[in-house]
Coordinates of C-alpha atoms in Angstrom, one line a residue:
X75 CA 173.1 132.7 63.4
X76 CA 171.6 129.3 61.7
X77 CA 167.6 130.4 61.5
X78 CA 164.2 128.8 60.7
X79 CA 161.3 130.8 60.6
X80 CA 158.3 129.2 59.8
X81 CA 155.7 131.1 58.7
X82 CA 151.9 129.4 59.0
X83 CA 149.6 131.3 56.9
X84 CA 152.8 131.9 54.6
X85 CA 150.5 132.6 51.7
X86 CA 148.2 135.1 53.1
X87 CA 147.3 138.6 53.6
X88 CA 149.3 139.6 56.2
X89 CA 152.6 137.2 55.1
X90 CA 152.4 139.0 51.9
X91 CA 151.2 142.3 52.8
X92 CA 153.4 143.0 56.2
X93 CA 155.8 140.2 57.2
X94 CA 157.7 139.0 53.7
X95 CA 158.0 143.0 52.7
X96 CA 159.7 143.3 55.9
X97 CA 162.1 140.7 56.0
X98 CA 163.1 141.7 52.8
X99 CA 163.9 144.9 54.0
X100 CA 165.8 143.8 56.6
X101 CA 167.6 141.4 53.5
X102 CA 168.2 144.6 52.1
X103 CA 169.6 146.2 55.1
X104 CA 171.8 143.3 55.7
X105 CA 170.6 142.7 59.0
X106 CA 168.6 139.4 58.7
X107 CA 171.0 136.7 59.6
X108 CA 172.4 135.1 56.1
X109 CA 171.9 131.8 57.2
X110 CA 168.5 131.7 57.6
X111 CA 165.2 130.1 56.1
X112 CA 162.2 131.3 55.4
X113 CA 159.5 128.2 55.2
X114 CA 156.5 129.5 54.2
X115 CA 152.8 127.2 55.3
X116 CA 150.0 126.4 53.1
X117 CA 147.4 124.5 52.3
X118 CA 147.9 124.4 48.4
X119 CA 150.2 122.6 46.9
X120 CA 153.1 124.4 45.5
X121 CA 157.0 124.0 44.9
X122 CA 160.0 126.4 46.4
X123 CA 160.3 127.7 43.0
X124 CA 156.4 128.2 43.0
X125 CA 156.1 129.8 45.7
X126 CA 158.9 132.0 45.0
X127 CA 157.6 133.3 41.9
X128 CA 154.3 133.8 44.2
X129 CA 156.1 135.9 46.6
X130 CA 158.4 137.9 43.7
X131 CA 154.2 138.8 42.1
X132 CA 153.2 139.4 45.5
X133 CA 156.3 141.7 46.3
X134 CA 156.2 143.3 43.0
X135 CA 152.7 145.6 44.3
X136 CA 154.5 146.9 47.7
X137 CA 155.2 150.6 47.9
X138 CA 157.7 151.6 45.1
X139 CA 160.7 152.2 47.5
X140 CA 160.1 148.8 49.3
X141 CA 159.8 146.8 45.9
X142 CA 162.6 144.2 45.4
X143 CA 164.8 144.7 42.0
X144 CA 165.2 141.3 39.8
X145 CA 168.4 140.7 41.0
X146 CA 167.4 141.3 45.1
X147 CA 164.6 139.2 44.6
X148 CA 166.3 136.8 43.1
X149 CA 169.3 136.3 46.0
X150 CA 166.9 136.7 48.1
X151 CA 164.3 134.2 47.1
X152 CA 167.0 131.0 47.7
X153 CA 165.8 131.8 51.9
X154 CA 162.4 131.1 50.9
X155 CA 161.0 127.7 50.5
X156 CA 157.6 126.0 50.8
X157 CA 155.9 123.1 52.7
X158 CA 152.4 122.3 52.4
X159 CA 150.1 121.4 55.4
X160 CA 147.3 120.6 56.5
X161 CA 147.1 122.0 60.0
X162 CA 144.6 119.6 61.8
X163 CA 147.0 116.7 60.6
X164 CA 149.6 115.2 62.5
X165 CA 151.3 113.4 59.9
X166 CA 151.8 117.1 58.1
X167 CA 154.0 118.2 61.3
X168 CA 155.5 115.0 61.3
X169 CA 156.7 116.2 58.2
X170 CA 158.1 119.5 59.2
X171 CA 159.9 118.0 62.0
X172 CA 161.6 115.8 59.5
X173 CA 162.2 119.4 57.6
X174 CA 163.6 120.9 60.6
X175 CA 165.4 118.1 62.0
X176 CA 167.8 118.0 58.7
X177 CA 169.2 121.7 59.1
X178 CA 169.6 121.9 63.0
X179 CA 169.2 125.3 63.2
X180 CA 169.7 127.4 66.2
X181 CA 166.8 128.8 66.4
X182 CA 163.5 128.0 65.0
X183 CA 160.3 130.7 64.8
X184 CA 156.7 129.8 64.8
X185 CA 154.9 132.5 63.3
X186 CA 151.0 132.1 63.5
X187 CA 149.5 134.4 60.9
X188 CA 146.7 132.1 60.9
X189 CA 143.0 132.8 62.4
X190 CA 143.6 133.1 66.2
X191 CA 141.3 130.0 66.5
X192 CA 143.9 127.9 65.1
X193 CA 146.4 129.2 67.6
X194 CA 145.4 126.2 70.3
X195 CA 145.3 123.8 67.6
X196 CA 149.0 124.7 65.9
X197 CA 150.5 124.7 69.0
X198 CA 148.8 121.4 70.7
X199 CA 150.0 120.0 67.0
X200 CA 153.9 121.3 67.8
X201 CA 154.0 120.1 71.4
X202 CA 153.0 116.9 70.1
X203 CA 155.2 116.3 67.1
X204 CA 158.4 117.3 69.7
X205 CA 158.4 120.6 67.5
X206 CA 158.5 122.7 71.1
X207 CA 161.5 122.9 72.3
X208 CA 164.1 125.0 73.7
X209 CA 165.2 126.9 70.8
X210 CA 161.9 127.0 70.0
X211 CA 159.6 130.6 69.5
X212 CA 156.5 131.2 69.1
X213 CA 154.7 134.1 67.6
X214 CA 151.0 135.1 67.5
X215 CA 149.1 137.7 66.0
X216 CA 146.4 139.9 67.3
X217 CA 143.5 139.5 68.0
X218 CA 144.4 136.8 71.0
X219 CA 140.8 136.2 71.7
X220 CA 137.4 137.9 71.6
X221 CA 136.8 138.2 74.8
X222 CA 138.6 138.3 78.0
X223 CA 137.5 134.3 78.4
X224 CA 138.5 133.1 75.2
X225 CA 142.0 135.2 75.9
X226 CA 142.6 132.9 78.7
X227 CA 141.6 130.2 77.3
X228 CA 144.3 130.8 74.6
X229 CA 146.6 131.7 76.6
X230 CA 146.1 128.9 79.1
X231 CA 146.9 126.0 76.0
X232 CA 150.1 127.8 74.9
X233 CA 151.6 128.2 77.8
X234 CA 151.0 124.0 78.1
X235 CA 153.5 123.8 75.3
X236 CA 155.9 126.9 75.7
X237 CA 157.2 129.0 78.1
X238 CA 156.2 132.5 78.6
X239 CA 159.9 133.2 77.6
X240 CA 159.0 131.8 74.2
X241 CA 156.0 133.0 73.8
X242 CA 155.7 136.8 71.7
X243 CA 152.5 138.2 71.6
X244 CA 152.7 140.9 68.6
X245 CA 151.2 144.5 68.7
X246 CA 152.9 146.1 65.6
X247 CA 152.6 149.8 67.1
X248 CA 155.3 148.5 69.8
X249 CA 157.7 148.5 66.9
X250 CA 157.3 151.7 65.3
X251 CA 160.5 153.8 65.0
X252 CA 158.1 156.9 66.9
X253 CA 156.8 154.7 69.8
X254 CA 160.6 154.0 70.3
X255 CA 161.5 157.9 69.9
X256 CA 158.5 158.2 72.8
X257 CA 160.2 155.9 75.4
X258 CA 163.7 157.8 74.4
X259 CA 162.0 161.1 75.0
X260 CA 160.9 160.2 78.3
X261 CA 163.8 158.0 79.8
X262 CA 166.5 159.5 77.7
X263 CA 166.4 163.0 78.2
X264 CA 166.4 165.0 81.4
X265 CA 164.0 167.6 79.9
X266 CA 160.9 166.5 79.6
X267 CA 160.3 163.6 82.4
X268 CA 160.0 166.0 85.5
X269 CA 157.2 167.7 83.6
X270 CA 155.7 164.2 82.6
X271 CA 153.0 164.5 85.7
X272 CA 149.5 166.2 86.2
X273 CA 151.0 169.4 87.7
X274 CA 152.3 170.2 84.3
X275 CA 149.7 168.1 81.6
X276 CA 146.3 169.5 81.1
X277 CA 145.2 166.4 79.3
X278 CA 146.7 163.7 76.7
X279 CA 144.7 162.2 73.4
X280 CA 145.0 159.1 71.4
X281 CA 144.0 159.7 67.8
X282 CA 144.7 156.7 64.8
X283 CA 142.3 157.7 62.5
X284 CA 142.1 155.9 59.4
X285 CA 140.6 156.9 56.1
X286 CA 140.1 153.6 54.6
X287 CA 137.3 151.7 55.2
X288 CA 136.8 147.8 55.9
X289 CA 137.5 146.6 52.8
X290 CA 137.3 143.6 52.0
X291 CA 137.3 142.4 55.4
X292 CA 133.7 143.4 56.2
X293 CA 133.1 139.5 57.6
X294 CA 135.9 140.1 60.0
X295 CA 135.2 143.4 61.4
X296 CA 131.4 142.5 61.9
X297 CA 132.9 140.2 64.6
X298 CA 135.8 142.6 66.1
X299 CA 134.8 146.1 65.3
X300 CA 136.6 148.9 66.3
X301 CA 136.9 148.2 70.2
X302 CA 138.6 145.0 69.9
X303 CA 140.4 145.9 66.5
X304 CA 142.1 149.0 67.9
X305 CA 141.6 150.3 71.7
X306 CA 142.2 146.7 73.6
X307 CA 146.1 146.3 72.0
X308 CA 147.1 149.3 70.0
X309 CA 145.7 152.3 72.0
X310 CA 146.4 150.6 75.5
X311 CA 150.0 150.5 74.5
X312 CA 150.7 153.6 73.3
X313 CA 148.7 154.8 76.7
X314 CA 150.9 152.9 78.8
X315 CA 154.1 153.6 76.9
X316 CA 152.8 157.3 77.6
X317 CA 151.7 156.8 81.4
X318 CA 154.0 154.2 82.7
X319 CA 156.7 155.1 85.1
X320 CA 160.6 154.7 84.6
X321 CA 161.7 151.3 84.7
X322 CA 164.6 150.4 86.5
X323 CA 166.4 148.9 83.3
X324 CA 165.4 148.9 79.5
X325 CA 165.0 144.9 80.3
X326 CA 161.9 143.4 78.9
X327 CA 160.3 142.7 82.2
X328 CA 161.3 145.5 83.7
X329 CA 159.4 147.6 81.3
X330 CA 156.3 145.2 81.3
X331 CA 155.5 145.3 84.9
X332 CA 155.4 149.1 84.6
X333 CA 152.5 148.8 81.8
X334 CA 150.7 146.5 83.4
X335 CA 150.7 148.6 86.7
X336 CA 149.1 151.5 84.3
X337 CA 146.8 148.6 83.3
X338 CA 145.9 147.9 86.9
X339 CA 145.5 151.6 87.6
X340 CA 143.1 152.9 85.0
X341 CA 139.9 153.7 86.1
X342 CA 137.0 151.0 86.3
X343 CA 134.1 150.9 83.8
X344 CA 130.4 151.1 85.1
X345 CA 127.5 151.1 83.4
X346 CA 126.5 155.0 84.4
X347 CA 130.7 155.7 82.8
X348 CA 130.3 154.0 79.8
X349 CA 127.3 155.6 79.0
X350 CA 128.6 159.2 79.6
X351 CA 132.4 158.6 78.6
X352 CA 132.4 156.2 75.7
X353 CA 131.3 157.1 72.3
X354 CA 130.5 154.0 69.5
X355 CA 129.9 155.2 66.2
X356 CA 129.6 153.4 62.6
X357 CA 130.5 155.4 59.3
X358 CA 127.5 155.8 56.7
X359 CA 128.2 156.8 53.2
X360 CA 129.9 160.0 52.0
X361 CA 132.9 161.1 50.2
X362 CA 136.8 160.5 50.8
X363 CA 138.9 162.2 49.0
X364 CA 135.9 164.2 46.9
X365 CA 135.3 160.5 45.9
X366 CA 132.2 158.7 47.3
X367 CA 132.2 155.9 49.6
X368 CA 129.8 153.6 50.9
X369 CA 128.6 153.1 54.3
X370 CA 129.5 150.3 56.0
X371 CA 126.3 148.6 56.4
X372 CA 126.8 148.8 52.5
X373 CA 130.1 146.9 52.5
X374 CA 130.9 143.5 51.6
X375 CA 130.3 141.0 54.3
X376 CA 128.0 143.1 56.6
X377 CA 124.9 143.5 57.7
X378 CA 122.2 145.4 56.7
X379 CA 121.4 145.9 60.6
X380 CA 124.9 145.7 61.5
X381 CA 125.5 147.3 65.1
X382 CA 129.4 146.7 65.1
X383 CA 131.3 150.4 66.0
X384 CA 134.1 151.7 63.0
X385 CA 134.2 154.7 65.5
X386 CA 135.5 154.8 69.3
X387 CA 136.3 157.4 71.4
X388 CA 136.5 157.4 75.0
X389 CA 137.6 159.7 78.2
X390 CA 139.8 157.7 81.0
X391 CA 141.9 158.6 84.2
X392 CA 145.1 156.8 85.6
X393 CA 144.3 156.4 89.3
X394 CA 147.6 157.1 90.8
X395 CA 149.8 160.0 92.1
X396 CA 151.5 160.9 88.8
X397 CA 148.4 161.3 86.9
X398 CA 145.6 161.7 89.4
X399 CA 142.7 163.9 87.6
X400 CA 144.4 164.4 84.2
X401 CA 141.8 163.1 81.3
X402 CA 143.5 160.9 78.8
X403 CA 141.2 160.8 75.2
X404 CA 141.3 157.9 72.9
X405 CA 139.8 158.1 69.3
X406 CA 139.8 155.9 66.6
X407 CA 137.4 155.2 63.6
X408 CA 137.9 154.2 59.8
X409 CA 136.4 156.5 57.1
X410 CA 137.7 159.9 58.9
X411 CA 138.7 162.8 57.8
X412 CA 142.4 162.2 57.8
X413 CA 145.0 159.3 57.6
X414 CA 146.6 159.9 61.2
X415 CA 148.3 158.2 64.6
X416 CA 149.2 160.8 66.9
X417 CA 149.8 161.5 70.6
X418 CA 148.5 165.4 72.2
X419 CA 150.3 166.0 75.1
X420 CA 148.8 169.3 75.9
X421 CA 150.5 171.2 78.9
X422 CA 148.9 173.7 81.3
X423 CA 148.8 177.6 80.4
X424 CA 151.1 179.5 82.6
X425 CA 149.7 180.4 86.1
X426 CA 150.2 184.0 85.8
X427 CA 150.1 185.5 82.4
X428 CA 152.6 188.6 81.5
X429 CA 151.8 188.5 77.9
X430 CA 148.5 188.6 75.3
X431 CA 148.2 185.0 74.0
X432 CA 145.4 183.3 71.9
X433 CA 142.5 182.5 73.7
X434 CA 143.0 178.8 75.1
X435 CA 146.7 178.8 73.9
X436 CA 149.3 176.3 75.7
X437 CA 152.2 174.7 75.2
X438 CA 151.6 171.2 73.3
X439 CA 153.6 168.3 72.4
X440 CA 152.5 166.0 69.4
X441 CA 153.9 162.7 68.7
X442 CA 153.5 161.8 65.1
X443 CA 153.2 157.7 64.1
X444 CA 151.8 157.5 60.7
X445 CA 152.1 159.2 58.3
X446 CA 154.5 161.7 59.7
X447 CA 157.1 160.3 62.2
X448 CA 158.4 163.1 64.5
X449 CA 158.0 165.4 67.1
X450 CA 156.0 169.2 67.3
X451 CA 156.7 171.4 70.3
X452 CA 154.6 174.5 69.8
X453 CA 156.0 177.4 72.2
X454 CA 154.6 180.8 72.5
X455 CA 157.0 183.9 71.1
X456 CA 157.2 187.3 70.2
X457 CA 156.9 188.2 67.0
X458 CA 159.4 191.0 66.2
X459 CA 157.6 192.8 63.4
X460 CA 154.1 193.0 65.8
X461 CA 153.7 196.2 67.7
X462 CA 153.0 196.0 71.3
X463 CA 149.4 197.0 71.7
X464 CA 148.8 198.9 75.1
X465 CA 152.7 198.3 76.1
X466 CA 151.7 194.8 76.8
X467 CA 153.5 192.9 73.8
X468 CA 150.9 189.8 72.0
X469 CA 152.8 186.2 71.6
X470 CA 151.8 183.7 69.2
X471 CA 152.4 180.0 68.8
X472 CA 155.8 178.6 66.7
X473 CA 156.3 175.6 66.6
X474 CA 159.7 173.3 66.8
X475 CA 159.5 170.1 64.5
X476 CA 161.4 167.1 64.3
X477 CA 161.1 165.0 61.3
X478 CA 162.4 161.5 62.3
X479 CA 162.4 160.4 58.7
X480 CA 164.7 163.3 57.6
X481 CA 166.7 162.8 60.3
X482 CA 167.6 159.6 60.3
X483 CA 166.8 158.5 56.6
X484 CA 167.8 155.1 55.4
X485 CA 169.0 154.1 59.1
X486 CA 165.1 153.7 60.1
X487 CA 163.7 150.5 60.2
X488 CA 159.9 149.4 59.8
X489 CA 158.0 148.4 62.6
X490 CA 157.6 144.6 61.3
X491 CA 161.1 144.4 60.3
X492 CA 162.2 145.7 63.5
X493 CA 160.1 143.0 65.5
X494 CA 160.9 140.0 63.4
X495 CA 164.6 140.8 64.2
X496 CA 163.9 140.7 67.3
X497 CA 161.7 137.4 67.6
X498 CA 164.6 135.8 65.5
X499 CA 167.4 137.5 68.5
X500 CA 165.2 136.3 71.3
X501 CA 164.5 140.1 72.5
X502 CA 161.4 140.3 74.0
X503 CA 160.9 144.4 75.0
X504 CA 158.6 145.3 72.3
X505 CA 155.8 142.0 72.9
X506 CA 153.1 141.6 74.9
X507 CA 153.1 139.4 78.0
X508 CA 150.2 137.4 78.9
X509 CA 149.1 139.4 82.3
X510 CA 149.6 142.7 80.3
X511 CA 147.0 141.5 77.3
X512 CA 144.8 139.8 80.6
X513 CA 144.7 143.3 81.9
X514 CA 143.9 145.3 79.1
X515 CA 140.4 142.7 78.6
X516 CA 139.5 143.1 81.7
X517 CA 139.6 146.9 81.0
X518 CA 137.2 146.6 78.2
X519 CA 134.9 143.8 79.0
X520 CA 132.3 146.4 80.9
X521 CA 132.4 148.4 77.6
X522 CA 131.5 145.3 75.4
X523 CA 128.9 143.9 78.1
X524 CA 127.4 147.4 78.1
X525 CA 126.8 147.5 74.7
X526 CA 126.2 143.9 73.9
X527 CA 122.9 145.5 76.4
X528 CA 122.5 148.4 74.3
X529 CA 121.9 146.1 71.3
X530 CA 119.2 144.1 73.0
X531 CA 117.5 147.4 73.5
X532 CA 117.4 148.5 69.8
X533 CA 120.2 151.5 70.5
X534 CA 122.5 151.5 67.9
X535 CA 126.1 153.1 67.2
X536 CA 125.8 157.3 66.1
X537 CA 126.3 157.2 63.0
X538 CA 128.8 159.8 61.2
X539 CA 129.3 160.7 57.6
X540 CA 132.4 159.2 55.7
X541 CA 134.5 161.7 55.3
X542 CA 134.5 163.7 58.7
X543 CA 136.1 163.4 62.4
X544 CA 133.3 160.9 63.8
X545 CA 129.9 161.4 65.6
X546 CA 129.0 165.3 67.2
X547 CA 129.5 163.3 70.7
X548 CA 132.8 162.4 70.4
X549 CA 133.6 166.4 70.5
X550 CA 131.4 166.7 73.3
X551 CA 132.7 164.8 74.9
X552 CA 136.2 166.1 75.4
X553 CA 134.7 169.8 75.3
X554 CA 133.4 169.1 79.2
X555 CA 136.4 169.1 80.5
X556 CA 137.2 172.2 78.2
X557 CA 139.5 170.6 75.6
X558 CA 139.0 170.3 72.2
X559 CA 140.6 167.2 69.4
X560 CA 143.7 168.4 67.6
X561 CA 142.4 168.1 63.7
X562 CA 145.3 169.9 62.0
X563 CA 147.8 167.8 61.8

């Protein structure tokens, strides 16, 4: 397949950091197409051969295993090339249409790693310069919006130039290798689905718990913060991938309409709910690693008064006969106590008990995302060497673990590689569609309206030390309804 991907923002953070790393990989791998081109977008100016040697320093600090050799770097640098622009101009997409135009490819990719507020203006720009068409695709980063307005108001001028069949709307946690395993596990294998329902699940958590804190990208959290950065896109997907029923084919649409019906079914905010079931928390200073940290009203780019949350967690329900009355927890924060994405599905205890068992103990399923990809099933046994006390013999919790990694080794692909194959093949399972990311605002706007009236009254986020699993609250939170968050992972 003749390819063009043209990446705007092509010498940034994330082109550097996420998306050239990965199509490198896939290089590597020998599944990105061989006639392809990568046209990187920037404001400086800068030659192929510049920007090459930009992208070989750039490459040259990834992860050791991910780090291109001279000679990989080398046959793979002639699919890069460089066009600088000036994204208000037309004259500038004049001249990429002229750079398109010459190579005919059969498809051509769009990729906005730019600030979401020059998502209207790119694409207004494309539509204009006859850049939008048929083999066109677009792709656009998270966040889309800050609110559930500005969303639609997004949403509203792309679709003026591109089809919702063009359009992918990129959550990177859709393309891990585990969040695929999860949707195997459930529609792939006869065990588990039957006991995928509240007659069997006690309760389900959410934890991506991140030990870094903002960075340098203090001036962009103040105006995101946790909520928006995390909950509204990543955790929403994973709880849909989690609560959605089977779809009646693996086709993209087929599996979007049963998110969004989880979407449409959790429960609604209130004021009173908020209040009692979500917690906000920002990190103050302490220690990582037995190094110390600052707090992040300390950081660069925020304010000394700063009320934006690092720290969410948060008790729902999904109103509908599968799940009716089984708590689903989501947590996430920055400066925890652990690097860690995981999903708890913790099952009832037995209805009649034959056996001594810990006190609280139950069979429990965890999903691993990051670090660890895999699967633990913790059973209760017998151990053979432990006397029966009383004739009445005591189990104890084993555990069955899957290492995905081990498993499948080499054959794994990473989440952005995995996507960007998929953007270039046309697939469209893994992205977002419009009504799903609609939903998921609407879901949170009571939250964010709460608190914006939290701030006007002085209340500010709990604070928690760097360091540890978030405020007291957030504990307290899932112990009403007797549970407790895994923290041994």
């Amino acid at each position: 397949m003749r390819f063009d991907l043209v990446l705007f923002g092509g010498t940034g953070d994330l082109a550097w950091r996420k998306l050239l790393p990965a199509l490198f990989q896939s290089f590597r791998h020998g599944s990105l197409p061989a006639d392809g081109r990568i046209i990187g977008v920037g404001r400086g100016a800068m030659s192929d051969d510049e920007y090459r040697a930009l992208i070989a320093q750039r490459l040259a600090e990834v992860e050791a295993d991910k780090r291109p050799s001279d000679a990989e770097f080398a046959r793979f640098a002639q699919h890069l090339h460089y066009l600088r622009m000036d994204l208000s101009q037309p004259a500038d997409y004049a001249a990429l249409r002229e750079l398109l135009q010459a190579r005919d490819a059969d498809t051509v990719v769009m990729y906005l790693a730019t600030a979401p507020s020059l998502f209207t203006t790119v694409c207004e720009q494309l539509g204009a310069a006859g850049l939008a068409t048929e083999r066109t695709r677009v792709v656009l980063e998270k966040p889309l919006g800050h609110d559930l307005p500005s969303n639609r108001a997004i949403n509203a001028a792309v679709r003026e130039v591109f089809s919702e069949a063009q359009i992918f709307r990129i959550d990177h946690y859709l393309g891990k290798p585990s969040v695929q395993n999860l949707l195997a596990l459930r529609f792939g294998n006869a065990i588990f689905e039957p006991l995928w329902r509240r007659e069997n699940i006690a309760s389900i958590e959410i934890t991506m718990a991140e030990q870094l804190g903002v960075e340098k990208r203090g001036e962009f959290y103040e105006s995101t913060g946790a909520l928006r950065d995390m909950v509204q896109n990543h955790a929403l997907q994973l709880l849909c991938a989690i609560g959605m029923e089977p779809p009646i084919s693996a086709d993209a649409d087929a599996i979007r309409n049963e998110k969004l019906k989880v979407l449409q079914s959790l429960k609604r905010w209130t004021p009173e709910t908020v209040i009692r079931d979500v917690v906000r928390g920002q990190y103050a200073a302490g220690q990582i690693a037995g190094k110390p940290v600052p707090g992040y009203r300390q950081e660069e780019g925020v304010s000394p008064n700063s009320q934006t949350e690092t720290f969410v967690a948060l008790r729902t329900e999904i109103s509908n006969w599968r799940w009716a009355g089984v708590p689903f927890f989501i947590r996430t924060g920055k400066r925890l106590a652990g690097r860690e994405a995981s999903i708890v599905v913790h099952f009832r205890q037995v209805p009649h008990a034959i056996y001594r068992t810990p006190l609280g103990a139950a069979n429990r399923l965890t999903i691993h995302l990051q670090p660890k990809d895999g699967l633990t099933l913790q059973l209760m046994a017998a151990a053979q060497s432990q006397a029966d006390t009383g004739g009445v013999q005591t189990l104890s919790p084993a555990a069955l673990d899957l290492d995905f990694d081990q498993r499948f080794g080499t054959e794994r692909v990473g989440a952005y590689e995995r996507l960007l194959l998929d953007v270039i093949a046309g697939r469209l399972n893994l992205f977002v569609r419009a009504d799903e990311q609609e939903a998921a605002w609407q879901w949170v706007e009571p939250i964010l309206e709460a608190w914006q009236q939290a701030n006007a009254r002085g209340e500010s986020p709990r604070p928690y030390v760097a360091g540890h699993w978030g405020p007291g609250a957030a504990s307290a939170l899932v112990a009403r309804d007797g549970h407790s968050w895994m923290e041994e992972f």
